[in-house]
Every structure is written in C-alpha cells, then in structure tokens.
Coordinates of C-alpha atoms in Angstrom, one line a residue:
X1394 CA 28.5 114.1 73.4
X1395 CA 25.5 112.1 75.5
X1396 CA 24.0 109.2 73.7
X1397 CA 20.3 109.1 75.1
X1398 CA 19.7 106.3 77.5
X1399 CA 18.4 105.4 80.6
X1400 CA 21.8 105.7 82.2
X1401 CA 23.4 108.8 80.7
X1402 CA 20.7 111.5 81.9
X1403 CA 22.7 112.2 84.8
X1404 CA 25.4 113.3 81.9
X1405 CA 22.9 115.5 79.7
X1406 CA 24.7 119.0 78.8
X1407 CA 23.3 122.0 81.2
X1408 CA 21.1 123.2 78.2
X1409 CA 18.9 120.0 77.9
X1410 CA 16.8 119.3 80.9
X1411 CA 15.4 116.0 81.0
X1412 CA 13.5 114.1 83.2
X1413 CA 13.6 115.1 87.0
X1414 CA 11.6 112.3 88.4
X1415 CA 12.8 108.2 88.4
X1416 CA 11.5 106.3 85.3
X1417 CA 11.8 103.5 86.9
X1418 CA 8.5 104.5 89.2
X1419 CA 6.6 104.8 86.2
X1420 CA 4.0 102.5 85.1
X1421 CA 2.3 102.0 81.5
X1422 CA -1.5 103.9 82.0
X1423 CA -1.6 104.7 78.6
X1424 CA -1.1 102.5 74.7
X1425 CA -0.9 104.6 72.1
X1426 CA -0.9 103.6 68.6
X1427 CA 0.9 105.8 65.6
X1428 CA 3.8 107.1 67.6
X1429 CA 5.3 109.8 65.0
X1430 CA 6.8 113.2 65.4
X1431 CA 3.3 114.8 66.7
X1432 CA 2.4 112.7 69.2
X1433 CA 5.9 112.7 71.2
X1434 CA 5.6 116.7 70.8
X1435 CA 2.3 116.9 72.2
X1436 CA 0.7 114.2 74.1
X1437 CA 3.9 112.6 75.3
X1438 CA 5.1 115.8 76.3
X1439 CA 2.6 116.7 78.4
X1440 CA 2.6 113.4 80.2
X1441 CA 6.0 114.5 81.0
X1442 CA 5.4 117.8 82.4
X1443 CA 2.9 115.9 84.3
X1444 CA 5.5 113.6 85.7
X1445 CA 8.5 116.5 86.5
X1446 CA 5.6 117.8 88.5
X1447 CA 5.3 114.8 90.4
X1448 CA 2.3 113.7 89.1
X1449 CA 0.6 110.4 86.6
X1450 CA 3.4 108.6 87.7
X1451 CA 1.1 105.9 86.9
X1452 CA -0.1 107.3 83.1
X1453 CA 3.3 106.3 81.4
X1454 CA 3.2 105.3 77.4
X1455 CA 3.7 101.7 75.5
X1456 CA 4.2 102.8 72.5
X1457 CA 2.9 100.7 69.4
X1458 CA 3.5 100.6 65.7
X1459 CA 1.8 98.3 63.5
X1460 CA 2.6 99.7 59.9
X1461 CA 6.2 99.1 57.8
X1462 CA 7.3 103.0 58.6
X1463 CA 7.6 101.9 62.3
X1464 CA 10.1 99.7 62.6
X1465 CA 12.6 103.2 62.7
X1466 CA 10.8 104.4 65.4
X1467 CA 10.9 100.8 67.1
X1468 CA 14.7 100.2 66.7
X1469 CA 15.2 104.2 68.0
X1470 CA 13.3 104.3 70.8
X1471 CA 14.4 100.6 71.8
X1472 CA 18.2 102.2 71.9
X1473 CA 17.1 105.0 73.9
X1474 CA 15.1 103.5 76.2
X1475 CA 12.3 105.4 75.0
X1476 CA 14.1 109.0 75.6
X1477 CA 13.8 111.6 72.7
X1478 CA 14.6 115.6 72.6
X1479 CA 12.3 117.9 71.8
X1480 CA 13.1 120.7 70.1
X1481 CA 11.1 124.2 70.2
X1482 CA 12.2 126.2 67.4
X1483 CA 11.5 129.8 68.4
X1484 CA 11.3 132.4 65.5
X1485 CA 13.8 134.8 66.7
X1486 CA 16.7 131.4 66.5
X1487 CA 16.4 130.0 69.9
X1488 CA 16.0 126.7 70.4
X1489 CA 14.4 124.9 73.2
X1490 CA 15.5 121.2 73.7
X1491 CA 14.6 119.1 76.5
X1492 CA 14.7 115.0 76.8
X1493 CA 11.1 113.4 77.3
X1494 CA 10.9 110.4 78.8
X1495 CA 7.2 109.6 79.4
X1496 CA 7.2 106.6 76.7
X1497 CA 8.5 103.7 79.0
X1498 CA 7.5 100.9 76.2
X1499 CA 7.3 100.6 72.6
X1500 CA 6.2 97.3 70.8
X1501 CA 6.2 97.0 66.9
X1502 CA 3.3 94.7 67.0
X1503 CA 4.4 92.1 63.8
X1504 CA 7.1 91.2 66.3
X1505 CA 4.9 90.1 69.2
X1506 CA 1.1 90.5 68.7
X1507 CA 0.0 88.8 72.3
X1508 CA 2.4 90.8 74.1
X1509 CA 0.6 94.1 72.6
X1510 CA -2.5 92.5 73.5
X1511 CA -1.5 91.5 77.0
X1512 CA -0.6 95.2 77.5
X1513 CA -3.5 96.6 76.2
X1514 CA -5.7 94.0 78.5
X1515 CA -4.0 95.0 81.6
X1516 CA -6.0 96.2 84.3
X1517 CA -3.6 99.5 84.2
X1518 CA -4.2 100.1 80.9
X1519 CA -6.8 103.1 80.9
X1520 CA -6.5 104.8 77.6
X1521 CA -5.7 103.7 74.7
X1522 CA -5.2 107.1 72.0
X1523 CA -4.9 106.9 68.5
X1524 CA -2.6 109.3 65.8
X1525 CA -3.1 106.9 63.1
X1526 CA -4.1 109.8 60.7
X1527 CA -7.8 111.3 58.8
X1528 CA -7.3 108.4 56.5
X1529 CA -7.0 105.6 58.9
X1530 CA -10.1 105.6 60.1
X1531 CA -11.8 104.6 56.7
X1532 CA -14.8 106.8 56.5
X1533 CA -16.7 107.5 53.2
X1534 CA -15.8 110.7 52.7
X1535 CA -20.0 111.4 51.7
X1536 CA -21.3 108.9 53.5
X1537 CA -19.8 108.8 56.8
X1538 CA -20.1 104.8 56.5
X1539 CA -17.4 102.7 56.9
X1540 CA -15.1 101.9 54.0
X1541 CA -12.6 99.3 55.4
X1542 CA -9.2 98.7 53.7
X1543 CA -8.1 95.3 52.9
X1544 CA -5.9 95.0 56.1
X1545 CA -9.0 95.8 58.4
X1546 CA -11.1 93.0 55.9
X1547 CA -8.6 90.4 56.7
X1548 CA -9.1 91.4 60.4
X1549 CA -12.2 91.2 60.3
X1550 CA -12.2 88.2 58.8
X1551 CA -9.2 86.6 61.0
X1552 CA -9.2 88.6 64.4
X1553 CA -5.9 87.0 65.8
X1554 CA -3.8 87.8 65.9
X1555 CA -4.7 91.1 64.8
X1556 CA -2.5 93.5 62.3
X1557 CA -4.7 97.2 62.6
X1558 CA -5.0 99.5 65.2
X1559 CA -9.1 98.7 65.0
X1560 CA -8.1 94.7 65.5
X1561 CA -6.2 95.1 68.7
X1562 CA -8.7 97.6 70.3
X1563 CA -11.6 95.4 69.6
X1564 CA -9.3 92.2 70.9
X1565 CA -8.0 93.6 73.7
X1566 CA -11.6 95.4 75.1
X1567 CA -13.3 91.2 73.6
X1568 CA -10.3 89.9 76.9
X1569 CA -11.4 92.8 79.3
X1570 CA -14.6 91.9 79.0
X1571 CA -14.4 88.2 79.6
X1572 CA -12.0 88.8 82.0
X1573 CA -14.6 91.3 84.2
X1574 CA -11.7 94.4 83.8
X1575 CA -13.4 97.5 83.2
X1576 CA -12.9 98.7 79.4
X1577 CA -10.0 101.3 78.7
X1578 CA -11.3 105.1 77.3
X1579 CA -10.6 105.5 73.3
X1580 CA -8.9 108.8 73.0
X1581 CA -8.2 109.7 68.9
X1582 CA -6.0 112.5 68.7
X1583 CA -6.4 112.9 64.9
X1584 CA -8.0 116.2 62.9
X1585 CA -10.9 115.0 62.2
X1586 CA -14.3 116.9 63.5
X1587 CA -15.4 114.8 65.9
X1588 CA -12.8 112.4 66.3
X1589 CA -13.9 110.5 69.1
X1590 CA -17.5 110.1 67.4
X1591 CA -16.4 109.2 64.4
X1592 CA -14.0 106.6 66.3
X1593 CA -16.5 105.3 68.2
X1594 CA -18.5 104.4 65.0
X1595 CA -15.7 103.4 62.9
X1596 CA -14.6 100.8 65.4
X1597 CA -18.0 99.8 66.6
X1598 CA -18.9 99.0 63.2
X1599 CA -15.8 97.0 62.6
X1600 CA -16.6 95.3 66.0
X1601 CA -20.1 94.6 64.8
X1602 CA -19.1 92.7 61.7
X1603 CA -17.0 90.7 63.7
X1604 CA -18.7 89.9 67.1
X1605 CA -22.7 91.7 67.0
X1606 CA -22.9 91.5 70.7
X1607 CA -19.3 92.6 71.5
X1608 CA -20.3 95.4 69.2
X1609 CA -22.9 96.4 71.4
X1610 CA -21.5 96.3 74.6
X1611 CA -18.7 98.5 73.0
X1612 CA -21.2 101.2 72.1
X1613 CA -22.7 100.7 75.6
X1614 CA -19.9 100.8 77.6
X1615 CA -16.7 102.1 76.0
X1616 CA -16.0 105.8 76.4
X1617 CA -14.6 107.6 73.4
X1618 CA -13.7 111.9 74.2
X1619 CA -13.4 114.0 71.5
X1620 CA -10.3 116.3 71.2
X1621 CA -8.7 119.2 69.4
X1622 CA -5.1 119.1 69.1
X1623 CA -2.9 121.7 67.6
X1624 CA 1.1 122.0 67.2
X1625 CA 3.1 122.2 63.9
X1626 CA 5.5 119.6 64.0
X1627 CA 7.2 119.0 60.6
X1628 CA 9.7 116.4 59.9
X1629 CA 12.4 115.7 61.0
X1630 CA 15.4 116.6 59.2
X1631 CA 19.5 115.4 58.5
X1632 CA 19.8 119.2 59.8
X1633 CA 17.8 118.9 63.0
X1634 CA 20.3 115.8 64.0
X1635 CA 23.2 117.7 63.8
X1636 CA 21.4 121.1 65.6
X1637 CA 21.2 117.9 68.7
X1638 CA 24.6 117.5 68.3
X1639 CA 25.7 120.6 68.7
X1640 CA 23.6 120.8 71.7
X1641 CA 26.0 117.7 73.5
X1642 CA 22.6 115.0 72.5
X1643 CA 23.5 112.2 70.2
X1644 CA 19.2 111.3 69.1
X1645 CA 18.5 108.8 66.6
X1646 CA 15.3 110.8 66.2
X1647 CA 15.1 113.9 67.8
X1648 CA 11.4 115.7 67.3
X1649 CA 11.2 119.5 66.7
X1650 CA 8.1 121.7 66.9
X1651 CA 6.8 124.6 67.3
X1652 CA 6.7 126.6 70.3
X1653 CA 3.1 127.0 70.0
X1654 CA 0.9 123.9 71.4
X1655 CA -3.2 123.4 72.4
X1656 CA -5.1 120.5 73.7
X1657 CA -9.2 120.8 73.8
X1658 CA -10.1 117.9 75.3
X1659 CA -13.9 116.3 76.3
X1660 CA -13.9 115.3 79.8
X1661 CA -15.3 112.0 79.1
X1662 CA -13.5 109.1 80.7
X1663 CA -14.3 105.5 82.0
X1664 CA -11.6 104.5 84.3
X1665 CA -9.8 107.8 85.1
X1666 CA -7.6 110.1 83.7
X1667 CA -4.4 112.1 83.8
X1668 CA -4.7 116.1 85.9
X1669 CA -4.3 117.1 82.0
X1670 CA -5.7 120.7 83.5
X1671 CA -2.7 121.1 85.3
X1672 CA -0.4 121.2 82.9
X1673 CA -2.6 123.5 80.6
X1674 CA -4.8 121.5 79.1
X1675 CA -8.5 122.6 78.3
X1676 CA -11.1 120.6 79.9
X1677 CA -14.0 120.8 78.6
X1678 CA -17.9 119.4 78.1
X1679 CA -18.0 120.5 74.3
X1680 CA -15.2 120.3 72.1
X1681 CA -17.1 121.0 68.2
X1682 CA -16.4 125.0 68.3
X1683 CA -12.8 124.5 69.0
X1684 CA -12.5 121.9 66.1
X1685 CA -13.7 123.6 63.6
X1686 CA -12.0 126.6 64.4
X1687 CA -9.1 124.9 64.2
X1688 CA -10.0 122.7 61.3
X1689 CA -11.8 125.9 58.6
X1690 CA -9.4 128.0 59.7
X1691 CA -5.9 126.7 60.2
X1692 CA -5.9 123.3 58.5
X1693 CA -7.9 124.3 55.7
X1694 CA -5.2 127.6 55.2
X1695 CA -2.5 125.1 55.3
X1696 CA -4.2 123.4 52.4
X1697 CA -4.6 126.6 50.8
X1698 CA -0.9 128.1 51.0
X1699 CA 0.4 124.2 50.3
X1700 CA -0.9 123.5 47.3
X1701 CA -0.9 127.4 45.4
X1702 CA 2.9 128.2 47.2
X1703 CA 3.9 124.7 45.3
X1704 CA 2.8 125.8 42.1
X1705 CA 3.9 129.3 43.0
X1706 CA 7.5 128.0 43.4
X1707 CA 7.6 128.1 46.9
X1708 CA 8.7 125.3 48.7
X1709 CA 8.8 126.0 52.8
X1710 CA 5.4 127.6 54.7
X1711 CA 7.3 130.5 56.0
X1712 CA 9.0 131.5 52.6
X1713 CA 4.6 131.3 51.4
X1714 CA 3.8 133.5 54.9
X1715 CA 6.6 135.7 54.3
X1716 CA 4.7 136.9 50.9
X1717 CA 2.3 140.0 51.6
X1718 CA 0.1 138.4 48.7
X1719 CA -0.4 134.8 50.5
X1720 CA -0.9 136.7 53.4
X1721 CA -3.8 138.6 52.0
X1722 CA -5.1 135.6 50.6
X1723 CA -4.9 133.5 53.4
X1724 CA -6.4 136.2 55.8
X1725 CA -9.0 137.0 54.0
X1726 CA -10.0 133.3 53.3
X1727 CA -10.5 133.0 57.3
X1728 CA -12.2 136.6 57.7
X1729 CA -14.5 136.3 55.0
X1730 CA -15.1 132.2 54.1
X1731 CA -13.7 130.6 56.9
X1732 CA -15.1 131.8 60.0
X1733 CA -18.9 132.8 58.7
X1734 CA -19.5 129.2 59.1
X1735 CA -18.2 128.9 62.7
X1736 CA -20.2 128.4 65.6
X1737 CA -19.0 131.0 68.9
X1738 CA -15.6 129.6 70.1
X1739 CA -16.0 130.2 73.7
X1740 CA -12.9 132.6 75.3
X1741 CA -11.4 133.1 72.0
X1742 CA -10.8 136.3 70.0
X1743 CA -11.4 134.5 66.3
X1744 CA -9.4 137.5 65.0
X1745 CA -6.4 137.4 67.1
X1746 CA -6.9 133.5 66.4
X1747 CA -6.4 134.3 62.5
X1748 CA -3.6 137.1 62.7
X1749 CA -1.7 134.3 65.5
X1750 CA -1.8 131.8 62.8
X1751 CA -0.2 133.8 60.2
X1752 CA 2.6 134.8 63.0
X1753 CA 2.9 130.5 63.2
X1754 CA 3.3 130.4 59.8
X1755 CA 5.6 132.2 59.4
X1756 CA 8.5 131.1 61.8
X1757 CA 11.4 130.9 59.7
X1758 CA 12.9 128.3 62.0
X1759 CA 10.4 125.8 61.7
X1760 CA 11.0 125.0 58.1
X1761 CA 7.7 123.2 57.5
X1762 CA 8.3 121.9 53.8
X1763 CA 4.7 122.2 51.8
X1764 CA 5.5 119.0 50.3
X1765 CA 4.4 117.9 53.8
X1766 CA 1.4 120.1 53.5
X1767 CA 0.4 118.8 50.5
X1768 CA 0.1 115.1 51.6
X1769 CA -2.9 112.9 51.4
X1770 CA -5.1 115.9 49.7
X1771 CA -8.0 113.5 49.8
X1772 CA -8.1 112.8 53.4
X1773 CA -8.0 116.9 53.9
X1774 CA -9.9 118.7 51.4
X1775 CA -12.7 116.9 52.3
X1776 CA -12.7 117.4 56.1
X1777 CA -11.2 120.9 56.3
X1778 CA -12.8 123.0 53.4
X1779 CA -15.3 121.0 51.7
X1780 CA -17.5 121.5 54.5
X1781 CA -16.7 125.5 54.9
X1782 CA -17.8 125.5 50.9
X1783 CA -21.2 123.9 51.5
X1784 CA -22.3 125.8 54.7
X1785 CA -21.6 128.7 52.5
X1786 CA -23.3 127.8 49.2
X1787 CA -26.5 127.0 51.8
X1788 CA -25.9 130.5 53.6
X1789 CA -25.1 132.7 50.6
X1790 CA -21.5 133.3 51.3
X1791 CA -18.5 133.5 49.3
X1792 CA -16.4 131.0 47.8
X1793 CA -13.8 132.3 45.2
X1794 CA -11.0 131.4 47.4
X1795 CA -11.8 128.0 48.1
X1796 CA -13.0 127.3 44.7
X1797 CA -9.4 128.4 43.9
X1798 CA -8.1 126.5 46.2
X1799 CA -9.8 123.2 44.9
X1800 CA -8.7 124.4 41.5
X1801 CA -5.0 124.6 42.7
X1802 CA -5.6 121.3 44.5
X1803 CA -6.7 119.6 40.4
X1804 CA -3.3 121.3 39.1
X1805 CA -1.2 119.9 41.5
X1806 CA -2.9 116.7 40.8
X1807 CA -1.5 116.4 37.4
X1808 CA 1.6 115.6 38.8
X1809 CA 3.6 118.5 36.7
X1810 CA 4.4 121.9 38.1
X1811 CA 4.6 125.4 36.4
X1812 CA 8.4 124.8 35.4
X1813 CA 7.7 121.3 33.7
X1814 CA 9.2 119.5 36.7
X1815 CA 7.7 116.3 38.1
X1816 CA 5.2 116.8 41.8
X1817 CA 5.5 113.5 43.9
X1818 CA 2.3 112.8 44.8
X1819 CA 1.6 111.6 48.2
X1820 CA -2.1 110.3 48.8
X1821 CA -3.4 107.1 49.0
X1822 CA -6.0 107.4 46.3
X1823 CA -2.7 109.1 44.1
X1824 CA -4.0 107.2 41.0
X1825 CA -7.5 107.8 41.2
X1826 CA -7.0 111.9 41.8
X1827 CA -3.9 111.9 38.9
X1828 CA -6.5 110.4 36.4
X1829 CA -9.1 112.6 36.9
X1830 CA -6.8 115.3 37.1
X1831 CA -5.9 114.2 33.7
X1832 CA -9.3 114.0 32.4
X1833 CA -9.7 118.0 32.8
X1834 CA -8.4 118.5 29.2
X1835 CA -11.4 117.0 28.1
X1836 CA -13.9 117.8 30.9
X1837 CA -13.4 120.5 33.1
X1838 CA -15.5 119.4 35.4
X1839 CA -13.7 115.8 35.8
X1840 CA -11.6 116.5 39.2
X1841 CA -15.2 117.5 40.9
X1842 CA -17.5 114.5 39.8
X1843 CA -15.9 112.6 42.3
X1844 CA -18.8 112.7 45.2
X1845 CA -16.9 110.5 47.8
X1846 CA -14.6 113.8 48.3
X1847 CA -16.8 116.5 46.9
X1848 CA -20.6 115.1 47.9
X1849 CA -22.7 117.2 45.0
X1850 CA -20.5 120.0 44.5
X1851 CA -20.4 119.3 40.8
X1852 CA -24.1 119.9 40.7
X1853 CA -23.9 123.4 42.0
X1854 CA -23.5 125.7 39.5
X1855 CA -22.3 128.8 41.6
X1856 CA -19.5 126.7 42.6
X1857 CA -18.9 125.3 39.1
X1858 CA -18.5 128.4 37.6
X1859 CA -16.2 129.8 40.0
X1860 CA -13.8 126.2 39.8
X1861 CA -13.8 126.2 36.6
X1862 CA -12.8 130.0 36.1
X1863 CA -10.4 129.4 38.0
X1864 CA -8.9 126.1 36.8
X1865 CA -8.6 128.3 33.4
X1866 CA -7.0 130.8 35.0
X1867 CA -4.4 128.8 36.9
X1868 CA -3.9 126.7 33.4
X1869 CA -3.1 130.3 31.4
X1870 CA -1.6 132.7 34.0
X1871 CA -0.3 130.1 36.3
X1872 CA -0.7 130.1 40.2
X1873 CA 0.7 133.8 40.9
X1874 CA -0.8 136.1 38.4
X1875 CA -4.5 134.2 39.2
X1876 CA -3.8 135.4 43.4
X1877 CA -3.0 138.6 42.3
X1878 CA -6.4 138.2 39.6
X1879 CA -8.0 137.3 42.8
X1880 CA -7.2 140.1 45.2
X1881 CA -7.1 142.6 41.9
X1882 CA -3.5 143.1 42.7
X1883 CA -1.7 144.8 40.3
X1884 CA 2.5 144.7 40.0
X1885 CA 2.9 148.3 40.6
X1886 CA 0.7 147.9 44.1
X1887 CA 1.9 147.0 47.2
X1888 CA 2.0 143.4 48.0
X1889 CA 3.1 142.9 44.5

C-alpha cells in the first residue's frame, strides 16, 4: 500500500500513473479559491496533462480555502503534498485512476491571511479562478445587483485582513497596483451564464464600495474570461476510499468522476495563459451558446430528475436514468422546452448533445446521489430553468414540464417525502423556501410569489395554471402517477 507523498511516487502500483515530470520545477502561476472534488477533476487535471506533456511548468496551483468545510481539504492535501487520485469511473466497471500533482500549495486562509495575499500579489501569479459556487457570488436572483452576505459586509467594511474570496482578490490586485505588477486574469469556473461577467460586476461592485477609484481601474484593467465547464463529479464516498485501496493508493481524499469532461473557455487574458488548446480545451471568442446549452439542457435536467426521482423514491441519478419514464421526460424536456430557447451551438449536434447526456446519466458506476442534485435549489432553479420558462412564455412555447418541475421543486420544499419520511434540506435560503412551501395549503400560489427566484412568474397566468395543476396533482397522485399523467402513460404501456 503507497501512502501519497512527494517521496513515494516512485513506489505507485503499475495501475496508477502519476506524475512524469519533477514537481519540484514547478512554480505557482495559478490561486485558485474553492478547491473541492470538481475543480481537482477538471481544471487541476488538465494542468497536469499539461505538465506530463512537458509544458506550464510555470502554471502550478496554490490552493486556497477560506470557509469551515476546508480545513479537510487543507490537513489532506498538506499530508500529501498536494497529490490526489483521480478516479474515472467508466460504465462498463473500469476504473481509471491516476495521481495529479499539479496543486503544489494549499493555504487555508484563517491560518495565515498575508501569506495568501503575498501569493496572490506575486508577480507569477497570473490567474486567479474561482469554484466558489452560483451562490457565492451574491447576485439578486431578479435584479442582477449585488446582494452581499454578512461576511463580504464586514469585508467591506474591514478589508484586512480579508476573510472572502472577493476580499482577497480586491487586496491582492489594491498591492499589484501600488506595487506597478500587472493585474492577474479572474477566471470563475462556476455554472453561471456568463460567469466571468457576472464576476467582473460582482467584484467590481464590492471594490467600488470599498475603494471608488480602485474600483475603476479594476473594471479598466482587469480581465475576466468567461467559461463553460462540464464534468459530473459527485462525492466522494467511504466506498471510493477503499476502491483506492484496493488499487495499492492509501488517499485521504481521492476524487472520482466521470469519464466525460469539457472546458469552453473565452480567450481573454492579461498576462498569459496556459496552451489549454493542447490538452483539448476549446478556445474560443464567444462562450454564451455553449453555456446555455450546457446550463437549459443538462443542469436544468439534473434539477428536473433530482427533485421528481426524490419524491419518486429514487435515490441515485442512474437508478432515475435507468427508468424509460424519466427518460422520456427528461428527453422530451430538452427536445421540446429546453433547446427552442437556444441560440446555434457552433460544431455541435444538439441532439446527439441530448441523447449523450442521458448515456452520462446513466452510468451506474458513478453513483451520483440526487440528494446532491437537489442542493441549494435556489441558487439553480433560477439560473438553469427559470430563464428557459420565460423565453418560452415570450415565444409561445411549451412549459408543462418545467412548471412540473417547479411544482416538484415546492414539494420537496416541505421537507416531507411521499412515505412520511423527513427530506434534509440543503440551501441557504432553507427557511425562507420551507415556509413558503408551507404556506401552499393555504395559497397555492405561495412558493411562486417569491420574485427574487421567480421574477413575475406569479403574474403569468399560462404558467400559473399549469404550476398549480400540477402542484395538485403531485399532492393527490404523488410524483409517479403525475409523469405518467404527463406523458399519458398508462401501466399497461411500455415505459410503464
């Protein structure tokens, strides 16, 4: 059994590659904050494949954490010198592993604020990218405004040391600038359309409240590339430790994924870049038609098989996937609500795009627990299929199936599923959503009146009608019987 560390690569079993070229040749380029499971099986990894090709030997990763949660990550990485294995669970059983080894730092920022700083005011530094999640960049769900936290008031109103992710970005780039070092690129790698615009307002705005001028040479000068970014990585489990075992690794935190993995990514940088094109990642001048591809069509289906495969009985995505009813619902959600609002996604074939997803979906080995799916329904409904809904309503289109799926989202809500059995939920606006899911029994239209994640959707009576037909339905028939309503599926009919 190897125990990840610098000095025990040499020792890795035959079936885990890691890194070919010497770490100790590699310099921090890159400070990323939010390092979770998604960003070592994506970003991270492709720094890597960079590096074994001999390459961005100068684009390594210091890691940063600045919330509770990361202190595991902190003390796991610490012992491992920053190595990890990354799992690719293939559908047909295989499993992939390999030990990454492009993050070379990792700083839990409570510990040592000026040290993060002094890393991120380097003149190496040249990126700093953000996984922080939709919610963490506090924008008004309506208003696109920003709608800071308390920890980002206190920043604001105290800048060091800084506690957020927006407090050392604005410090670090307030020390380049007095210093004459050239500001680093803001890359967000989060699913939000137009992450790198809504970035660049969300921080210039907290900038602005703190320093008007600094605020305005931010805007000016600071370059911030939008991105799409798409790999399934759920969490990692009890079960995927002991699959590394078995393997020869002994991983504190091992990542797994799927094999499956995309990067869209605006050529816009200040002060260089990674040859990301080498190592298959899409260049490209305009990101939007990839995002919302991705965003209406696969984040918006995971919404919709999360929260009605929950109250279905359902607990994993593939066991939901593996159902010829979900299927049928989900498909024809993309085909028929979904993709009429998307622009032309250059180079791609939207329909092999919708039957791919289903196939991701659907791999057993992946075992992406809903649970996970359902997280933070606030921060997701609104950005994946509010939008779809209102292009719709303006073009004419249809919207049973995400009026259902809104529906499903109020039932789950309620914190009580089909059984009687208590639903954990998992948002950060939990007791706001649980009350007004509450409120239904006396106002059915209770769950929608909240305009900061449904704008005037409660106004429209096309859509009304069709939520509250089938809130009813889900409330009499429960989640099953109102898909089959839906699709006028009938027991005695295939798919049943």
């Amino acid at each position: 059994m190897t125990a990840l560390t610098q000095q025990t690569l040499a020792d890795l079993p035959a079936q885990v590659p890691g890194p070919v070229y010497d770490r100790s040749q590699v310099t921090a380029g890159v400070v990323h904050f939010g390092v979770g499971g998604f960003h070592r099986a994506h970003q991270a990894m492709y720094l890597d494949r960079l590096m074994n090709a001999g390459r961005a030997m100068d684009w390594g990763i210091a890691g940063v954490g600045t919330m509770p949660q990361d202190v595991r990550i902190r003390d796991a990485l610490r012992a491992q010198d920053g190595l990890y294995t990354l799992m690719l669970k293939h559908p047909d059983g295989d499993l992939e592993a390999r030990v990454i080894g492009s993050i070379i730092d990792y700083r839990y920022a409570p510990d040592d604020p000026e040290a993060v700083l002094a890393i991120m005011s380097a003149p190496t530094t040249r990126i700093v990218s953000l996984t922080i999640t939709e919610g963490g960049y506090m924008v008004d769900q309506v208003t696109g405004e920003f709608a800071p936290d308390q920890a980002l008031l206190d920043d604001i109103e105290s800048p060091t040391p800084p506690t957020t992710a927006f407090g050392f970005i604005t410090e670090a780039l307030r020390r380049r600038r007095a210093a004459g070092i050239p500001p680093f690129t803001v890359l967000s790698c989060d699913n939000l359309p137009g992450n790198g615009d809504i970035a660049r307002r969300m921080i210039g705005e907290f900038a602005a409240r703190q320093d008007p001028e600094l605020a305005a040479w931010l805007r000016e000068s600071v370059r911030f590339p939008n991105c799409m970014v798409d790999r399934i990585t759920p969490v990692t489990t009890d079960a995927d430790l002991e699959r590394a075992r078995g393997m020869g690794v002994e991983d504190a935190w091992p990542v797994v994924c799927e094999p499956f993995t995309q990067w869209v990514l605006q050529d816009d940088f200040g002060d260089g870049r990674p040859p990301f094109e080498e190592v298959g990642v899409q260049m490209v001048d305009d990101v939007v038609p990839f995002e919302l591809m991705k965003l209406r069509l696969l984040n918006a289906s995971h919404q919709a098989l999360g929260f009605l495969g929950y109250l279905s009985g359902y607990r994993y995505v593939h066991e939901v996937c593996g159902d010829d009813l979900f299927v049928r619902f989900l498909l024809d959600y993309m085909e028929r609500e979904g993709t009429p609002t998307l622009p032309e996604v250059p180079g791609v074939d939207l329909a092999d795009y919708r039957a791919q997803l289903i196939e991701r979906f659907a791999n057993p080995e992946v075992r992406d627990h809903l649970a996970r799916i359902c997280l933070e329904g606030s921060d997701r409904i609104p950005k994946f299929l509010v939008p779809v809904i209102q292009q719709n309503l303006i073009d004419g289109g249809e919207i049973e199936r995400s009026a259902l799926v809104v529906a499903a989202w109020a039932r789950y809500a309620e914190g009580v599923d089909e059984q009687g059995e208590p639903i954990e939920i998992v948002d950060r606006w939990k007791d706001k959503i649980m009350a007004a899911a509450a409120r239904q029994q006396k106002d059915d239209l209770a769950f929608l009146r909240d305009r900061s994640f449904f704008g005037d959707l409660v106004d429209d009576g096309r859509f009304t009608r069709a939520y509250q037909h089938w809130s009813e339905r889900l409330h009499a028939i429960g989640a099953y019987a109102t898909l089959r309503e839906l699709l006028d599926v009938h027991p005695d009919q295939p798919g049943s």
